[in-house]
mmCIF file of N, CA, C and O in Angstrom:
data_model
loop_
_atom_site.group_PDB
_atom_site.id
_atom_site.type_symbol
_atom_site.label_atom_id
_atom_site.label_comp_id
_atom_site.label_asym_id
_atom_site.label_seq_id
_atom_site.Cartn_x
_atom_site.Cartn_y
_atom_site.Cartn_z
ATOM 1 N N GLU A 1 24.630 13.390 -3.075
ATOM 2 C CA GLU A 1 23.388 12.899 -3.630
ATOM 3 C C GLU A 1 22.791 13.984 -4.515
ATOM 4 O O GLU A 1 22.761 15.147 -4.145
ATOM 5 N N SER A 2 22.291 13.579 -5.647
ATOM 6 C CA SER A 2 21.756 14.577 -6.560
ATOM 7 C C SER A 2 20.336 14.960 -6.169
ATOM 8 O O SER A 2 19.589 14.187 -5.568
ATOM 9 N N ALA A 3 19.975 16.159 -6.524
ATOM 10 C CA ALA A 3 18.628 16.646 -6.234
ATOM 11 C C ALA A 3 17.591 15.760 -6.915
ATOM 12 O O ALA A 3 16.541 15.482 -6.334
ATOM 13 N N ALA A 4 17.877 15.284 -8.115
ATOM 14 C CA ALA A 4 16.918 14.440 -8.836
ATOM 15 C C ALA A 4 16.640 13.146 -8.077
ATOM 16 O O ALA A 4 15.487 12.712 -7.977
ATOM 17 N N GLU A 5 17.692 12.516 -7.541
ATOM 18 C CA GLU A 5 17.503 11.289 -6.763
ATOM 19 C C GLU A 5 16.685 11.564 -5.506
ATOM 20 O O GLU A 5 15.818 10.782 -5.131
ATOM 21 N N LEU A 6 16.971 12.685 -4.872
ATOM 22 C CA LEU A 6 16.255 13.039 -3.652
ATOM 23 C C LEU A 6 14.802 13.404 -3.937
ATOM 24 O O LEU A 6 13.920 13.110 -3.126
ATOM 25 N N GLU A 7 14.547 14.012 -5.083
ATOM 26 C CA GLU A 7 13.168 14.315 -5.460
ATOM 27 C C GLU A 7 12.379 13.026 -5.665
ATOM 28 O O GLU A 7 11.211 12.936 -5.285
ATOM 29 N N LYS A 8 13.019 12.004 -6.245
ATOM 30 C CA LYS A 8 12.370 10.696 -6.389
ATOM 31 C C LYS A 8 12.099 10.078 -5.020
ATOM 32 O O LYS A 8 11.032 9.520 -4.778
ATOM 33 N N ALA A 9 13.077 10.183 -4.122
ATOM 34 C CA ALA A 9 12.904 9.647 -2.773
ATOM 35 C C ALA A 9 11.751 10.352 -2.064
ATOM 36 O O ALA A 9 10.980 9.722 -1.330
ATOM 37 N N LYS A 10 11.605 11.641 -2.300
ATOM 38 C CA LYS A 10 10.518 12.415 -1.693
ATOM 39 C C LYS A 10 9.163 11.917 -2.190
ATOM 40 O O LYS A 10 8.201 11.864 -1.425
ATOM 41 N N GLN A 11 9.091 11.517 -3.450
ATOM 42 C CA GLN A 11 7.842 10.970 -3.990
ATOM 43 C C GLN A 11 7.512 9.633 -3.328
ATOM 44 O O GLN A 11 6.353 9.343 -3.056
ATOM 45 N N ILE A 12 8.535 8.847 -3.061
ATOM 46 C CA ILE A 12 8.344 7.532 -2.459
ATOM 47 C C ILE A 12 8.035 7.648 -0.971
ATOM 48 O O ILE A 12 7.190 6.930 -0.443
ATOM 49 N N ALA A 13 8.737 8.543 -0.289
ATOM 50 C CA ALA A 13 8.600 8.687 1.169
ATOM 51 C C ALA A 13 8.414 10.164 1.529
ATOM 52 O O ALA A 13 9.315 10.787 2.094
ATOM 53 N N PRO A 14 7.239 10.728 1.217
ATOM 54 C CA PRO A 14 7.039 12.166 1.430
ATOM 55 C C PRO A 14 7.064 12.597 2.897
ATOM 56 O O PRO A 14 7.247 13.781 3.174
ATOM 57 N N ASN A 15 6.910 11.665 3.807
ATOM 58 C CA ASN A 15 6.892 12.017 5.232
ATOM 59 C C ASN A 15 8.201 11.698 5.944
ATOM 60 O O ASN A 15 8.258 11.743 7.174
ATOM 61 N N ALA A 16 9.243 11.383 5.195
ATOM 62 C CA ALA A 16 10.554 11.089 5.784
ATOM 63 C C ALA A 16 11.331 12.402 5.931
ATOM 64 O O ALA A 16 11.720 13.027 4.944
ATOM 65 N N SER A 17 11.553 12.808 7.162
ATOM 66 C CA SER A 17 12.208 14.100 7.410
ATOM 67 C C SER A 17 13.600 14.176 6.791
ATOM 68 O O SER A 17 13.991 15.224 6.278
ATOM 69 N N LYS A 18 14.335 13.067 6.837
ATOM 70 C CA LYS A 18 15.710 13.091 6.322
ATOM 71 C C LYS A 18 15.770 13.375 4.826
ATOM 72 O O LYS A 18 16.728 13.975 4.349
ATOM 73 N N VAL A 19 14.764 12.942 4.080
ATOM 74 C CA VAL A 19 14.722 13.247 2.650
ATOM 75 C C VAL A 19 14.644 14.761 2.458
ATOM 76 O O VAL A 19 15.376 15.330 1.647
ATOM 77 N N HIS A 20 13.778 15.408 3.216
ATOM 78 C CA HIS A 20 13.628 16.860 3.108
ATOM 79 C C HIS A 20 14.903 17.580 3.552
ATOM 80 O O HIS A 20 15.301 18.574 2.948
ATOM 81 N N PHE A 21 15.544 17.057 4.590
ATOM 82 C CA PHE A 21 16.790 17.647 5.078
ATOM 83 C C PHE A 21 17.860 17.633 3.977
ATOM 84 O O PHE A 21 18.491 18.645 3.679
ATOM 85 N N HIS A 22 18.049 16.467 3.369
ATOM 86 C CA HIS A 22 19.091 16.338 2.347
ATOM 87 C C HIS A 22 18.714 17.066 1.057
ATOM 88 O O HIS A 22 19.584 17.593 0.360
ATOM 89 N N LEU A 23 17.427 17.113 0.758
ATOM 90 C CA LEU A 23 16.991 17.849 -0.423
ATOM 91 C C LEU A 23 17.228 19.349 -0.235
ATOM 92 O O LEU A 23 17.679 20.033 -1.155
ATOM 93 N N ALA A 24 16.974 19.852 0.962
ATOM 94 C CA ALA A 24 17.259 21.268 1.248
ATOM 95 C C ALA A 24 18.741 21.558 1.061
ATOM 96 O O ALA A 24 19.119 22.578 0.469
ATOM 97 N N LYS A 25 19.580 20.658 1.547
ATOM 98 C CA LYS A 25 21.035 20.823 1.409
ATOM 99 C C LYS A 25 21.434 20.846 -0.072
ATOM 100 O O LYS A 25 22.224 21.694 -0.506
ATOM 101 N N ALA A 26 20.875 19.928 -0.850
ATOM 102 C CA ALA A 26 21.184 19.868 -2.285
ATOM 103 C C ALA A 26 20.722 21.140 -2.990
ATOM 104 O O ALA A 26 21.450 21.693 -3.827
ATOM 105 N N TYR A 27 19.526 21.605 -2.657
ATOM 106 C CA TYR A 27 19.017 22.831 -3.274
ATOM 107 C C TYR A 27 19.893 24.033 -2.933
ATOM 108 O O TYR A 27 20.157 24.875 -3.781
ATOM 109 N N ARG A 28 20.366 24.111 -1.682
ATOM 110 C CA ARG A 28 21.256 25.221 -1.308
ATOM 111 C C ARG A 28 22.525 25.195 -2.148
ATOM 112 O O ARG A 28 22.996 26.234 -2.610
ATOM 113 N N GLN A 29 23.068 24.008 -2.348
ATOM 114 C CA GLN A 29 24.298 23.881 -3.144
ATOM 115 C C GLN A 29 24.073 24.292 -4.595
ATOM 116 O O GLN A 29 24.993 24.738 -5.263
ATOM 117 N N LEU A 30 22.843 24.133 -5.059
ATOM 118 C CA LEU A 30 22.501 24.509 -6.433
ATOM 119 C C LEU A 30 22.054 25.969 -6.543
ATOM 120 O O LEU A 30 21.736 26.438 -7.630
ATOM 121 N N GLY A 31 22.006 26.665 -5.403
ATOM 122 C CA GLY A 31 21.572 28.056 -5.411
ATOM 123 C C GLY A 31 20.067 28.232 -5.467
ATOM 124 O O GLY A 31 19.573 29.331 -5.715
ATOM 125 N N ARG A 32 19.329 27.154 -5.220
ATOM 126 C CA ARG A 32 17.859 27.196 -5.249
ATOM 127 C C ARG A 32 17.358 27.499 -3.839
ATOM 128 O O ARG A 32 16.816 26.647 -3.151
ATOM 129 N N THR A 33 17.536 28.745 -3.420
ATOM 130 C CA THR A 33 17.284 29.118 -2.028
ATOM 131 C C THR A 33 15.814 29.024 -1.631
ATOM 132 O O THR A 33 15.512 28.633 -0.504
ATOM 133 N N ALA A 34 14.906 29.366 -2.513
ATOM 134 C CA ALA A 34 13.478 29.273 -2.182
ATOM 135 C C ALA A 34 13.078 27.812 -1.984
ATOM 136 O O ALA A 34 12.344 27.479 -1.035
ATOM 137 N N ASP A 35 13.558 26.939 -2.858
ATOM 138 C CA ASP A 35 13.263 25.509 -2.719
ATOM 139 C C ASP A 35 13.886 24.958 -1.440
ATOM 140 O O ASP A 35 13.273 24.149 -0.739
ATOM 141 N N ALA A 36 15.106 25.399 -1.148
ATOM 142 C CA ALA A 36 15.788 24.953 0.081
ATOM 143 C C ALA A 36 15.008 25.385 1.319
ATOM 144 O O ALA A 36 14.839 24.596 2.254
ATOM 145 N N ALA A 37 14.508 26.606 1.318
ATOM 146 C CA ALA A 37 13.734 27.104 2.462
ATOM 147 C C ALA A 37 12.457 26.296 2.652
ATOM 148 O O ALA A 37 12.084 25.963 3.785
ATOM 149 N N ARG A 38 11.795 25.955 1.556
ATOM 150 C CA ARG A 38 10.578 25.147 1.643
ATOM 151 C C ARG A 38 10.879 23.767 2.225
ATOM 152 O O ARG A 38 10.169 23.274 3.100
ATOM 153 N N GLU A 39 11.970 23.144 1.766
ATOM 154 C CA GLU A 39 12.333 21.818 2.266
ATOM 155 C C GLU A 39 12.774 21.878 3.727
ATOM 156 O O GLU A 39 12.488 20.969 4.504
ATOM 157 N N ASP A 40 13.461 22.955 4.110
ATOM 158 C CA ASP A 40 13.839 23.139 5.520
ATOM 159 C C ASP A 40 12.596 23.196 6.397
ATOM 160 O O ASP A 40 12.540 22.578 7.462
ATOM 161 N N ALA A 41 11.592 23.947 5.954
ATOM 162 C CA ALA A 41 10.352 24.073 6.723
ATOM 163 C C ALA A 41 9.650 22.720 6.831
ATOM 164 O O ALA A 41 9.192 22.337 7.914
ATOM 165 N N ASP A 42 9.584 21.991 5.714
ATOM 166 C CA ASP A 42 8.965 20.654 5.740
ATOM 167 C C ASP A 42 9.734 19.718 6.661
ATOM 168 O O ASP A 42 9.138 18.941 7.418
ATOM 169 N N PHE A 43 11.060 19.788 6.599
ATOM 170 C CA PHE A 43 11.893 18.952 7.470
ATOM 171 C C PHE A 43 11.563 19.208 8.939
ATOM 172 O O PHE A 43 11.369 18.272 9.712
ATOM 173 N N LYS A 44 11.506 20.474 9.322
ATOM 174 C CA LYS A 44 11.277 20.819 10.732
ATOM 175 C C LYS A 44 9.930 20.297 11.220
ATOM 176 O O LYS A 44 9.832 19.743 12.315
ATOM 177 N N VAL A 45 8.890 20.448 10.405
ATOM 178 C CA VAL A 45 7.558 19.966 10.789
ATOM 179 C C VAL A 45 7.580 18.444 10.943
ATOM 180 O O VAL A 45 7.074 17.901 11.937
ATOM 181 N N LEU A 46 8.146 17.761 9.966
ATOM 182 C CA LEU A 46 8.175 16.296 10.011
ATOM 183 C C LEU A 46 9.048 15.782 11.148
ATOM 184 O O LEU A 46 8.710 14.787 11.798
ATOM 185 N N LYS A 47 10.160 16.440 11.411
ATOM 186 C CA LYS A 47 11.058 16.019 12.493
ATOM 187 C C LYS A 47 10.363 16.131 13.843
ATOM 188 O O LYS A 47 10.481 15.231 14.687
ATOM 189 N N ILE A 48 9.626 17.203 14.047
ATOM 190 C CA ILE A 48 8.878 17.364 15.296
ATOM 191 C C ILE A 48 7.861 16.228 15.444
ATOM 192 O O ILE A 48 7.724 15.641 16.521
ATOM 193 N N LYS A 49 7.166 15.898 14.365
ATOM 194 C CA LYS A 49 6.192 14.799 14.409
ATOM 195 C C LYS A 49 6.882 13.479 14.729
ATOM 196 O O LYS A 49 6.399 12.710 15.559
ATOM 197 N N GLU A 50 8.000 13.209 14.045
ATOM 198 C CA GLU A 50 8.731 11.959 14.291
ATOM 199 C C GLU A 50 9.210 11.882 15.736
ATOM 200 O O GLU A 50 9.068 10.841 16.383
ATOM 201 N N ASP A 51 9.758 12.974 16.234
ATOM 202 C CA ASP A 51 10.263 12.992 17.611
ATOM 203 C C ASP A 51 9.134 12.783 18.612
ATOM 204 O O ASP A 51 9.297 12.068 19.601
ATOM 205 N N SER A 52 7.989 13.396 18.354
ATOM 206 C CA SER A 52 6.874 13.274 19.297
ATOM 207 C C SER A 52 6.298 11.860 19.308
ATOM 208 O O SER A 52 5.735 11.432 20.308
ATOM 209 N N LEU A 53 6.462 11.153 18.193
ATOM 210 C CA LEU A 53 5.983 9.774 18.114
ATOM 211 C C LEU A 53 7.053 8.772 18.525
ATOM 212 O O LEU A 53 6.796 7.570 18.560
ATOM 213 N N GLY A 54 8.257 9.259 18.790
ATOM 214 C CA GLY A 54 9.351 8.379 19.174
ATOM 215 C C GLY A 54 9.867 7.539 18.021
ATOM 216 O O GLY A 54 10.398 6.454 18.234
ATOM 217 N N LEU A 55 9.710 8.036 16.807
ATOM 218 C CA LEU A 55 10.169 7.283 15.639
ATOM 219 C C LEU A 55 11.677 7.399 15.492
ATOM 220 O O LEU A 55 12.255 8.457 15.681
ATOM 221 N N LYS A 56 12.285 6.294 15.134
ATOM 222 C CA LYS A 56 13.728 6.266 14.916
ATOM 223 C C LYS A 56 13.995 6.677 13.473
ATOM 224 O O LYS A 56 13.463 6.072 12.548
ATOM 225 N N THR A 57 14.817 7.713 13.292
ATOM 226 C CA THR A 57 15.046 8.239 11.937
ATOM 227 C C THR A 57 16.524 8.255 11.562
ATOM 228 O O THR A 57 16.953 9.068 10.768
ATOM 229 N N ASP A 58 17.286 7.323 12.117
ATOM 230 C CA ASP A 58 18.719 7.340 11.823
ATOM 231 C C ASP A 58 19.083 6.517 10.599
ATOM 232 O O ASP A 58 20.241 6.411 10.242
ATOM 233 N N ARG A 59 18.111 5.955 9.911
ATOM 234 C CA ARG A 59 18.369 5.215 8.681
ATOM 235 C C ARG A 59 18.027 6.078 7.483
ATOM 236 O O ARG A 59 17.128 6.895 7.536
ATOM 237 N N LYS A 60 18.721 5.838 6.387
ATOM 238 C CA LYS A 60 18.373 6.504 5.142
ATOM 239 C C LYS A 60 17.070 5.884 4.641
ATOM 240 O O LYS A 60 16.805 4.714 4.885
ATOM 241 N N PRO A 61 16.258 6.670 3.909
ATOM 242 C CA PRO A 61 15.071 6.080 3.298
ATOM 243 C C PRO A 61 15.487 4.925 2.386
ATOM 244 O O PRO A 61 16.566 4.946 1.789
ATOM 245 N N VAL A 62 14.640 3.937 2.279
ATOM 246 C CA VAL A 62 14.959 2.735 1.510
ATOM 247 C C VAL A 62 15.409 3.067 0.097
ATOM 248 O O VAL A 62 16.342 2.479 -0.415
ATOM 249 N N ALA A 63 14.784 4.043 -0.526
ATOM 250 C CA ALA A 63 15.126 4.392 -1.909
ATOM 251 C C ALA A 63 16.559 4.889 -2.051
ATOM 252 O O ALA A 63 17.123 4.841 -3.131
ATOM 253 N N LEU A 64 17.162 5.345 -0.959
ATOM 254 C CA LEU A 64 18.509 5.898 -1.032
ATOM 255 C C LEU A 64 19.589 4.915 -0.565
ATOM 256 O O LEU A 64 20.758 5.173 -0.723
ATOM 257 N N GLU A 65 19.155 3.793 0.002
ATOM 258 C CA GLU A 65 20.147 2.830 0.480
ATOM 259 C C GLU A 65 20.798 2.144 -0.710
ATOM 260 O O GLU A 65 20.171 1.883 -1.717
ATOM 261 N N LYS A 66 22.081 1.863 -0.570
ATOM 262 C CA LYS A 66 22.767 1.128 -1.622
ATOM 263 C C LYS A 66 22.419 -0.341 -1.469
ATOM 264 O O LYS A 66 22.475 -0.891 -0.377
ATOM 265 N N ARG A 67 22.048 -0.925 -2.560
ATOM 266 C CA ARG A 67 21.661 -2.338 -2.529
ATOM 267 C C ARG A 67 22.810 -3.198 -3.054
ATOM 268 O O ARG A 67 23.546 -2.783 -3.938
ATOM 269 N N PRO A 68 22.959 -4.392 -2.502
ATOM 270 C CA PRO A 68 24.033 -5.272 -2.979
ATOM 271 C C PRO A 68 23.833 -5.617 -4.445
ATOM 272 O O PRO A 68 22.710 -5.732 -4.915
ATOM 273 N N LYS A 69 24.941 -5.772 -5.133
ATOM 274 C CA LYS A 69 24.861 -6.108 -6.569
ATOM 275 C C LYS A 69 24.812 -7.601 -6.774
ATOM 276 O O LYS A 69 25.223 -8.391 -6.040
#
């Protein structure tokens, strides 16, 4: 997944931990270590919130799901 697509997903779903997780991974691959660290930190905070609320987070954000043609 490209960083640009994930950045769009982050705008749509800023509180989705998985978006931050995958964006951090993409930034690391691009050598953007400061951006990756920021996204890792955001992921951890959001994941703790989701877990404490019992939210199920095993689905990709809607913006990233492949839609039938």
